[in-house]
mmCIF file of C-alpha atoms and ligand atoms in Angstrom:
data_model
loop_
_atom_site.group_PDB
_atom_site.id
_atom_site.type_symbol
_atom_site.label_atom_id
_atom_site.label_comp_id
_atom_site.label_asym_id
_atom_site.label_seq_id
_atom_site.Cartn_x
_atom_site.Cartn_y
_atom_site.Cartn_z
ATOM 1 C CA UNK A 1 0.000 0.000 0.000
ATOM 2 C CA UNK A 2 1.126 3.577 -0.553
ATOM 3 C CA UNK A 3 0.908 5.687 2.293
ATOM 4 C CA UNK A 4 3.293 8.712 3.233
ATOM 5 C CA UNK A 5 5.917 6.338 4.573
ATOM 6 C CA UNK A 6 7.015 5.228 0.872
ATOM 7 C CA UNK A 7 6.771 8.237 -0.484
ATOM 8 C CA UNK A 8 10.198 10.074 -1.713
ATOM 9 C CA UNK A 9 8.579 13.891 -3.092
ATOM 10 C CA UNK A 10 7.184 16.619 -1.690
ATOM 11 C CA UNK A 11 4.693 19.054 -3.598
ATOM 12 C CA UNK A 12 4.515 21.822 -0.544
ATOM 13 C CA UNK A 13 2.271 24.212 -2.649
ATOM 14 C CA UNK A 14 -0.049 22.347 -5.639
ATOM 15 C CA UNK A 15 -3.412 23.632 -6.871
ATOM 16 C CA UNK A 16 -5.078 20.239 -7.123
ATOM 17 C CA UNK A 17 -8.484 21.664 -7.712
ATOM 18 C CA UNK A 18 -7.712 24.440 -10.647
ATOM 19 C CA UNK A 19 -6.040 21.687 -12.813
ATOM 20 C CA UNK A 20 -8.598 21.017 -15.597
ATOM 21 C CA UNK A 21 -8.090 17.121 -15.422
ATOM 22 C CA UNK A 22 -8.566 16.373 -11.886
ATOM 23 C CA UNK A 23 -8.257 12.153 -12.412
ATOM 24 C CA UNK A 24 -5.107 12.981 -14.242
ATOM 25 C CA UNK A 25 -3.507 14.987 -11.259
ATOM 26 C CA UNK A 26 -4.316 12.202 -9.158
ATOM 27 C CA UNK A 27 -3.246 9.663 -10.783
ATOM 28 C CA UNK A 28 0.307 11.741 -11.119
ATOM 29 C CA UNK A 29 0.562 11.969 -7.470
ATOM 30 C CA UNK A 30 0.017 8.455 -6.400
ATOM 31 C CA UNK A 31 2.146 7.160 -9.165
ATOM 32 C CA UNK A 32 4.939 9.535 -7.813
ATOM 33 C CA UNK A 33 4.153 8.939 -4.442
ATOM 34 C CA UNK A 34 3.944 13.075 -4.158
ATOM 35 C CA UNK A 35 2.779 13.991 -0.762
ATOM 36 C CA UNK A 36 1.693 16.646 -1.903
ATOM 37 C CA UNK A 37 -0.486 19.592 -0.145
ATOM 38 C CA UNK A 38 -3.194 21.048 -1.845
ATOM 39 C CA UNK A 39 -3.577 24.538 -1.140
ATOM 40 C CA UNK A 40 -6.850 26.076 -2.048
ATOM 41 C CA UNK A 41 -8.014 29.879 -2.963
ATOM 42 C CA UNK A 42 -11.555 30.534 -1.963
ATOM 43 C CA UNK A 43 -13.076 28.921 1.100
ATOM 44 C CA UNK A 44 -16.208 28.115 -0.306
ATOM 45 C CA UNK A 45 -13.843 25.411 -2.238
ATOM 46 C CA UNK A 46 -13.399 24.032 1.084
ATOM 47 C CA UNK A 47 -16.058 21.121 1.331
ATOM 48 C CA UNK A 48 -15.788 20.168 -2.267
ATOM 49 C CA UNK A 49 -11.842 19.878 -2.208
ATOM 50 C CA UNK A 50 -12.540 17.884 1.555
ATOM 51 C CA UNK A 51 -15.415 15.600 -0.300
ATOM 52 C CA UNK A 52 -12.609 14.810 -3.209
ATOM 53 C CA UNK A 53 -9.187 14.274 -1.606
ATOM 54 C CA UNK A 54 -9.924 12.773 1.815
ATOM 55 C CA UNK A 55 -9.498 9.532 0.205
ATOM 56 C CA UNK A 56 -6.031 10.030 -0.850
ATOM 57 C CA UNK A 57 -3.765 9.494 1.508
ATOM 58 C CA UNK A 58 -0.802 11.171 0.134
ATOM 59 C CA UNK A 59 -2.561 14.468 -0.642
ATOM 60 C CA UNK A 60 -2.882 17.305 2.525
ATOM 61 C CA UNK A 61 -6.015 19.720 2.356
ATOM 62 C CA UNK A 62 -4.648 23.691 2.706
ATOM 63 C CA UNK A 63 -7.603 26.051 3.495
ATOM 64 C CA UNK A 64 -7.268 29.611 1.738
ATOM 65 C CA UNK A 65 -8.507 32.535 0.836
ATOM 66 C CA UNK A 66 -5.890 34.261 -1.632
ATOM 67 C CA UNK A 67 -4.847 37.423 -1.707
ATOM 68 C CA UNK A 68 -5.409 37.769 -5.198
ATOM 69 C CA UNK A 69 -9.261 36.829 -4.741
ATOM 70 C CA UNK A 70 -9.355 39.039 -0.833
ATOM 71 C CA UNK A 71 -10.954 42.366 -3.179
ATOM 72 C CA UNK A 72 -14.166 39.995 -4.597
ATOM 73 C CA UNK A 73 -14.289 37.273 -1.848
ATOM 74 C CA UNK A 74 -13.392 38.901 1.899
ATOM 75 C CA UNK A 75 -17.148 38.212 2.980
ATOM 76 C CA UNK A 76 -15.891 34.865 2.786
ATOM 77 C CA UNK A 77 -13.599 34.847 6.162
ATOM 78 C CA UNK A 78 -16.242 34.069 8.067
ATOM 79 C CA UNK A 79 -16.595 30.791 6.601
ATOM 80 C CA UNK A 80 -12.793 30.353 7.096
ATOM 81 C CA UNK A 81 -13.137 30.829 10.117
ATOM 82 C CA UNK A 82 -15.506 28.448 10.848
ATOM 83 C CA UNK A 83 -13.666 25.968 9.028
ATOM 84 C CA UNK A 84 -10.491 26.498 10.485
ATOM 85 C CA UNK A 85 -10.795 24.408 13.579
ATOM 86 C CA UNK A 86 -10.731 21.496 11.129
ATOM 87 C CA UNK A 87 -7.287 22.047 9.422
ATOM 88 C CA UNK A 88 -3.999 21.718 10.090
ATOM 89 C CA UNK A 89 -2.549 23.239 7.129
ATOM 90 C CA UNK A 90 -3.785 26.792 6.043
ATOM 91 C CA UNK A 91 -3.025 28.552 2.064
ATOM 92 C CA UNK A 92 -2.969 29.516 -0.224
ATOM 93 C CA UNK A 93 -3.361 32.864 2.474
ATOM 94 C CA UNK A 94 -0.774 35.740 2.722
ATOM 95 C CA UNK A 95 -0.622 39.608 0.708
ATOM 96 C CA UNK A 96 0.474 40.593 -2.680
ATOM 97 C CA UNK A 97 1.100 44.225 -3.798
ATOM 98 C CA UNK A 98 2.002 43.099 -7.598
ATOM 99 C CA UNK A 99 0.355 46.144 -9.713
ATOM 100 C CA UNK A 100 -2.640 44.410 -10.236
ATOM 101 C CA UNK A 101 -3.764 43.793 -6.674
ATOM 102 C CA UNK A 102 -2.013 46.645 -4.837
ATOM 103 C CA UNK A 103 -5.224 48.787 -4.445
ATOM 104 C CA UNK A 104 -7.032 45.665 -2.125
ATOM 105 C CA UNK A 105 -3.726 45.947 -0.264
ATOM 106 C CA UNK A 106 -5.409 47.477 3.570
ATOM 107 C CA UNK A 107 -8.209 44.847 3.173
ATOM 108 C CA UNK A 108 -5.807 42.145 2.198
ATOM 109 C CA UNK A 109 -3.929 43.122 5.332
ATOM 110 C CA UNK A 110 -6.948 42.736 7.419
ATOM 111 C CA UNK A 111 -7.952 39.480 5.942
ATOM 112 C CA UNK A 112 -4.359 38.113 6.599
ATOM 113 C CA UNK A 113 -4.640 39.992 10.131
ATOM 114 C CA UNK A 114 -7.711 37.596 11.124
ATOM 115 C CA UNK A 115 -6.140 34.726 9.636
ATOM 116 C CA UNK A 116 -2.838 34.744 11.557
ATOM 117 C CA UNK A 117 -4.816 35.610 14.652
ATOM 118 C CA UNK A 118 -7.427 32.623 14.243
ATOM 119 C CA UNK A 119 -4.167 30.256 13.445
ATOM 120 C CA UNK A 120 -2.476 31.704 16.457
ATOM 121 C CA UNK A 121 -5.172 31.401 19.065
ATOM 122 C CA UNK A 122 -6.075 27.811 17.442
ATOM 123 C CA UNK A 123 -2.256 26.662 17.605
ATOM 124 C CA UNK A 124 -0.370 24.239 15.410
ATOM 125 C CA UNK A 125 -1.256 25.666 12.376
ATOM 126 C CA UNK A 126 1.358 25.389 9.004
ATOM 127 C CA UNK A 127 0.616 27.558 6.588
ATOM 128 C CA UNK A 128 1.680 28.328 2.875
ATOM 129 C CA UNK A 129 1.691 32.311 2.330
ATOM 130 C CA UNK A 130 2.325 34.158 -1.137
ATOM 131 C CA UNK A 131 4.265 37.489 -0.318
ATOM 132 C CA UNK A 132 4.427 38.684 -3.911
ATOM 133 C CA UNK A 133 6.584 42.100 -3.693
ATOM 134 C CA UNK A 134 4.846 42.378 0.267
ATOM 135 C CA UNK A 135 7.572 40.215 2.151
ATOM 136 C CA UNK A 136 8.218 42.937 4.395
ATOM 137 C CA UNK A 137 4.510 43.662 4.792
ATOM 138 C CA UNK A 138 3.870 39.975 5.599
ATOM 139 C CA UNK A 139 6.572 39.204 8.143
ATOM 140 C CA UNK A 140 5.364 42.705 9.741
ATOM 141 C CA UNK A 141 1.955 40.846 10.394
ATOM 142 C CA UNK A 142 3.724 37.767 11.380
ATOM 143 C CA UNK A 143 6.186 39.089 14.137
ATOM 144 C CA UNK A 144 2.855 41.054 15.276
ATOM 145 C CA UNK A 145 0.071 38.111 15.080
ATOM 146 C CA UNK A 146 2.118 35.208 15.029
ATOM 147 C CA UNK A 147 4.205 34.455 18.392
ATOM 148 C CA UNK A 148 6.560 31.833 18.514
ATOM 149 C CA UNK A 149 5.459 28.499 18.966
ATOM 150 C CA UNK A 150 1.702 29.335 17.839
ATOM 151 C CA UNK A 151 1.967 28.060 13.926
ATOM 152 C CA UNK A 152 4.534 27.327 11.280
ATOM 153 C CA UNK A 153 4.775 29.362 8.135
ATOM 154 C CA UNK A 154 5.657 28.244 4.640
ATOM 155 C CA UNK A 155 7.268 31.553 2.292
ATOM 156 C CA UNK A 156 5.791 30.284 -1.173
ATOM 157 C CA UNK A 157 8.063 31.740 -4.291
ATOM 158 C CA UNK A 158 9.591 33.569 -1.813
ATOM 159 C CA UNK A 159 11.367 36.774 -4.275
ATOM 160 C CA UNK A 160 12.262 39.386 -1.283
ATOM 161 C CA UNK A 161 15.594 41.029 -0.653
ATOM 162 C CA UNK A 162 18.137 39.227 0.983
ATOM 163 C CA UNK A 163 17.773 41.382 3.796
ATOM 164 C CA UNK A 164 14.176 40.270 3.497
ATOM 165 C CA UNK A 165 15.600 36.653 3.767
ATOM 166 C CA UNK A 166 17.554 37.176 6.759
ATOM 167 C CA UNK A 167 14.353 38.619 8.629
ATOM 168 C CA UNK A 168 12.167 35.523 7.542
ATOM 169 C CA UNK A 169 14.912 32.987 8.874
ATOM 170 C CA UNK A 170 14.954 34.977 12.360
ATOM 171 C CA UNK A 171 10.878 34.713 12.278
ATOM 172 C CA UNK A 172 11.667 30.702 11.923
ATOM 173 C CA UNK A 173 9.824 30.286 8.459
ATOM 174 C CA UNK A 174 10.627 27.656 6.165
ATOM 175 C CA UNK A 175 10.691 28.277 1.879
ATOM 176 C CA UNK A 176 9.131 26.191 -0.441
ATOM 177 C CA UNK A 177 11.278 26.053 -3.802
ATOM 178 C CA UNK A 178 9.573 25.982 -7.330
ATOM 179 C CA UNK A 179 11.683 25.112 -11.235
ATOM 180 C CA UNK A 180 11.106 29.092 -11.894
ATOM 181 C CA UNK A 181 13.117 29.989 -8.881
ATOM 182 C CA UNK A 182 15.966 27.591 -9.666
ATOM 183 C CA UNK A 183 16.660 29.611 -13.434
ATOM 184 C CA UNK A 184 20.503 30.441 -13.317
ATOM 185 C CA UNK A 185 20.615 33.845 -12.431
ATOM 186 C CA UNK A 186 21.173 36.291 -9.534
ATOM 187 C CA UNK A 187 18.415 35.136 -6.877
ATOM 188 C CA UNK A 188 20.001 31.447 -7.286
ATOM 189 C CA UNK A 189 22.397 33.035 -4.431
ATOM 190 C CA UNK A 190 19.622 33.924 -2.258
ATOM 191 C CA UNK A 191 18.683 29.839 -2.146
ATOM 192 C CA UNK A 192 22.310 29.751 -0.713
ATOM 193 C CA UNK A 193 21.358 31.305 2.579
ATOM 194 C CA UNK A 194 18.562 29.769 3.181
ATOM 195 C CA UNK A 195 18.977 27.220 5.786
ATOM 196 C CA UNK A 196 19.038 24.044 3.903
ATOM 197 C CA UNK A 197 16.839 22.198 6.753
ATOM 198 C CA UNK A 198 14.294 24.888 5.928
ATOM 199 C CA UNK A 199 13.606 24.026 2.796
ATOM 200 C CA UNK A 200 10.595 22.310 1.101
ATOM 201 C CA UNK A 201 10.155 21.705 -2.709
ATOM 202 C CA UNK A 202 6.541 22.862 -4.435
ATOM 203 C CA UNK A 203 5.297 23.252 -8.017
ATOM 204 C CA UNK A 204 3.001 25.831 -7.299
ATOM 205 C CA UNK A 205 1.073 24.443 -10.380
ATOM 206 C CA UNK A 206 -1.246 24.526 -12.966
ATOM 207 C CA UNK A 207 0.534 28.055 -12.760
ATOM 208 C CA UNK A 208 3.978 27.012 -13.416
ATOM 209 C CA UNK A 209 3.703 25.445 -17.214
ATOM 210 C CA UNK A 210 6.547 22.912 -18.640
ATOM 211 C CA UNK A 211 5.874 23.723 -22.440
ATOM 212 C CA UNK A 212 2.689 23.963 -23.202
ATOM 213 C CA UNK A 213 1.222 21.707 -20.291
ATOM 214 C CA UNK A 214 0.763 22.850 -16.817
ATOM 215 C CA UNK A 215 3.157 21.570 -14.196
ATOM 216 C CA UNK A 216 2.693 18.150 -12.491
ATOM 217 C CA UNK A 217 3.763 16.756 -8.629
ATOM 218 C CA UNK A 218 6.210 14.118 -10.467
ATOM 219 C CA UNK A 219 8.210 16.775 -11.844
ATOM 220 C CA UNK A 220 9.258 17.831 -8.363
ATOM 221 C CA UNK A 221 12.160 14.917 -9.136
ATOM 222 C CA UNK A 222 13.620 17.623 -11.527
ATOM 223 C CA UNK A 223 12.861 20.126 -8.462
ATOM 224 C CA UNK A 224 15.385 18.217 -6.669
ATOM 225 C CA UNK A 225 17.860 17.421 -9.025
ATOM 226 C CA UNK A 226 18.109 21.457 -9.422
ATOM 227 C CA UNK A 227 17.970 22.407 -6.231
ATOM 228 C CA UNK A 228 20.971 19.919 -5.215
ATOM 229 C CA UNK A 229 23.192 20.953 -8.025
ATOM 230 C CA UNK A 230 22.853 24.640 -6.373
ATOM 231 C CA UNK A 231 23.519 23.700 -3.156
ATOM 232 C CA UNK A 232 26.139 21.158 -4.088
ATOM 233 C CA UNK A 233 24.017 18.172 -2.874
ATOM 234 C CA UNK A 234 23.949 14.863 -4.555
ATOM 235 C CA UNK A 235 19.511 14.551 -5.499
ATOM 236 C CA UNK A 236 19.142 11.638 -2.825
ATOM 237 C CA UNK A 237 21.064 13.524 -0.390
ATOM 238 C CA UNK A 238 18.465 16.588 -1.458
ATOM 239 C CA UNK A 239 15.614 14.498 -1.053
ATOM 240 C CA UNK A 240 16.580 12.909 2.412
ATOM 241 C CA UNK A 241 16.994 16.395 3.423
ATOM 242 C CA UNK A 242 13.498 17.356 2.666
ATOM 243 C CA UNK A 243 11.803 14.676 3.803
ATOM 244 C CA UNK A 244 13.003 15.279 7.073
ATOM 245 C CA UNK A 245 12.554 18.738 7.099
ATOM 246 C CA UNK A 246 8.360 17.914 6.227
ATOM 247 C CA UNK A 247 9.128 15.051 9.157
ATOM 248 C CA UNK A 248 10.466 18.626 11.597
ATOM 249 C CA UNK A 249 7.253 20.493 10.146
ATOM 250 C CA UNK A 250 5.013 17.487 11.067
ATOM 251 C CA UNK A 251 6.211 17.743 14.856
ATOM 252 C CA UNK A 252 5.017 20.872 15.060
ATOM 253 C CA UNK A 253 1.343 20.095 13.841
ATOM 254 C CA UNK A 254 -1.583 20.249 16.101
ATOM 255 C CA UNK A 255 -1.501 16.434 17.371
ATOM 256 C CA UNK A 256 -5.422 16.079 17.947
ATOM 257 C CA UNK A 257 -5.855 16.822 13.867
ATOM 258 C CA UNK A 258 -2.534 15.056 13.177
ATOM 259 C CA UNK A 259 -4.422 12.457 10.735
ATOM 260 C CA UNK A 260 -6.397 15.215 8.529
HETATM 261 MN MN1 MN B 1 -0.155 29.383 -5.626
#
């Protein structure tokens, strides 16, 4: 049987439900053995996502409310809210002041606000958080609503400063590492001090495209091959790496939802 103990990859940031061939996504991650956690955007996606994926051992429910969505969807905290008590892992959740979303930025701010205050006072919580050009913004909120101890947070595509960087490894988050941030370049050096035992691996897909296809869990192998050729790291010394840093972020989990 295939259960989270055979599996070798880690997809820390997938969205399972916005891929137009959900059978086919599946199928990818228990071939692949992916553990792979879904994040979600809207909570009204909630029960649906619940309904299709509890059966799959591998996959990991994230309840979110993106940024992106916060300007048409904020009413919808309440029901995130309601259905936080139920999850362990929170996202897709977190700020982005791109050009396009900058003007929902003080309700987006607010909506985070309640978020990391609910995870807080409920404990245990690991979350994935965009911080599209808002890093500072976001680990602002964190250092203010998040104390030590009271949750676990996940910098998706992480693309701040390095000063940026340092702050978020004093805060204690971990990074999740997509293909697009592993192009040869400049911010390759930033990957270089990042703790390595903070790091996770993620596709961030369908949003990250290989070709003309969206991105799929199995390619996180590539992920890894990358990623360990940066860091000077044969891939199955990358991968042992990463599972136990998901083991590290597991021991931090609420232990009365530890099976969800
Ligand atoms: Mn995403």
């Amino acid at each position: 049987m295939i259960n989270e103990n055979t599996s070798r990859l880690i997809d820390f940031h997938c969205h399972i439900d916005l891929y137009e061939d959900f059978n086919r996504i599946l199928e990818d991650c228990v071939r692949y053995k992916v553990t792979t956690l879904a994040v979600t955007t809207t909570p009204k996606a909630w029960p649906r996502n619940k309904e299709l994926l509890h059966s799959c051992e591998l996959i990991r429910l994230g309840l979110g409310l993106h940024p992106q969505l916060v300007e048409e969807r904020y009413q919808e905290i309440e029901r995130f809210e309601k259905y936080l008590t139920d999850s362990p892992y929170v996202g897709e959740v977190g700020l982005d002041a791109g050009p396009r979303y900058i003007r929902s930025l003080e309700l987006q701010k607010s909506i985070f606000t309640r978020i990391l205050q609910g995870c807080s006072s409920l404990g245990g919580k690991i979350l994935s958080v965009h911080s599209t050009r808002a890093v500072t913004k976001v680990l602002d909120l964190l250092e203010e609503h998040m104390p030590p101890g009271r949750g676990t947070v996940v910098l998706h595509w992480f693309s701040g400063s390095k000063s940026e960087l340092r702050r978020a490894i004093d805060l204690g988050c971990y990074f999740s590492i997509n293909q697009k941030m592993l192009v040869p370049g400049p911010r390759l050096e930033l990957l270089k001090v990042m703790p390595i035992d903070r790091l996770l691996t993620e596709t961030d897909g369908p949003f990250i495209r290989v070709g003309d296809a969206p991105i799929y869990p199995s390619s996180i192998s590539k992920t890894i091959v990358c990623l360990g050729r940066v860091l000077g790291r044969s891939s199955s010394e990358m991968e042992n790496i990463l599972l136990s840093n998901l083991r590290s972020i597991d021991s931090k989990k609420n232990p009365t939802l530890q099976t969800s």
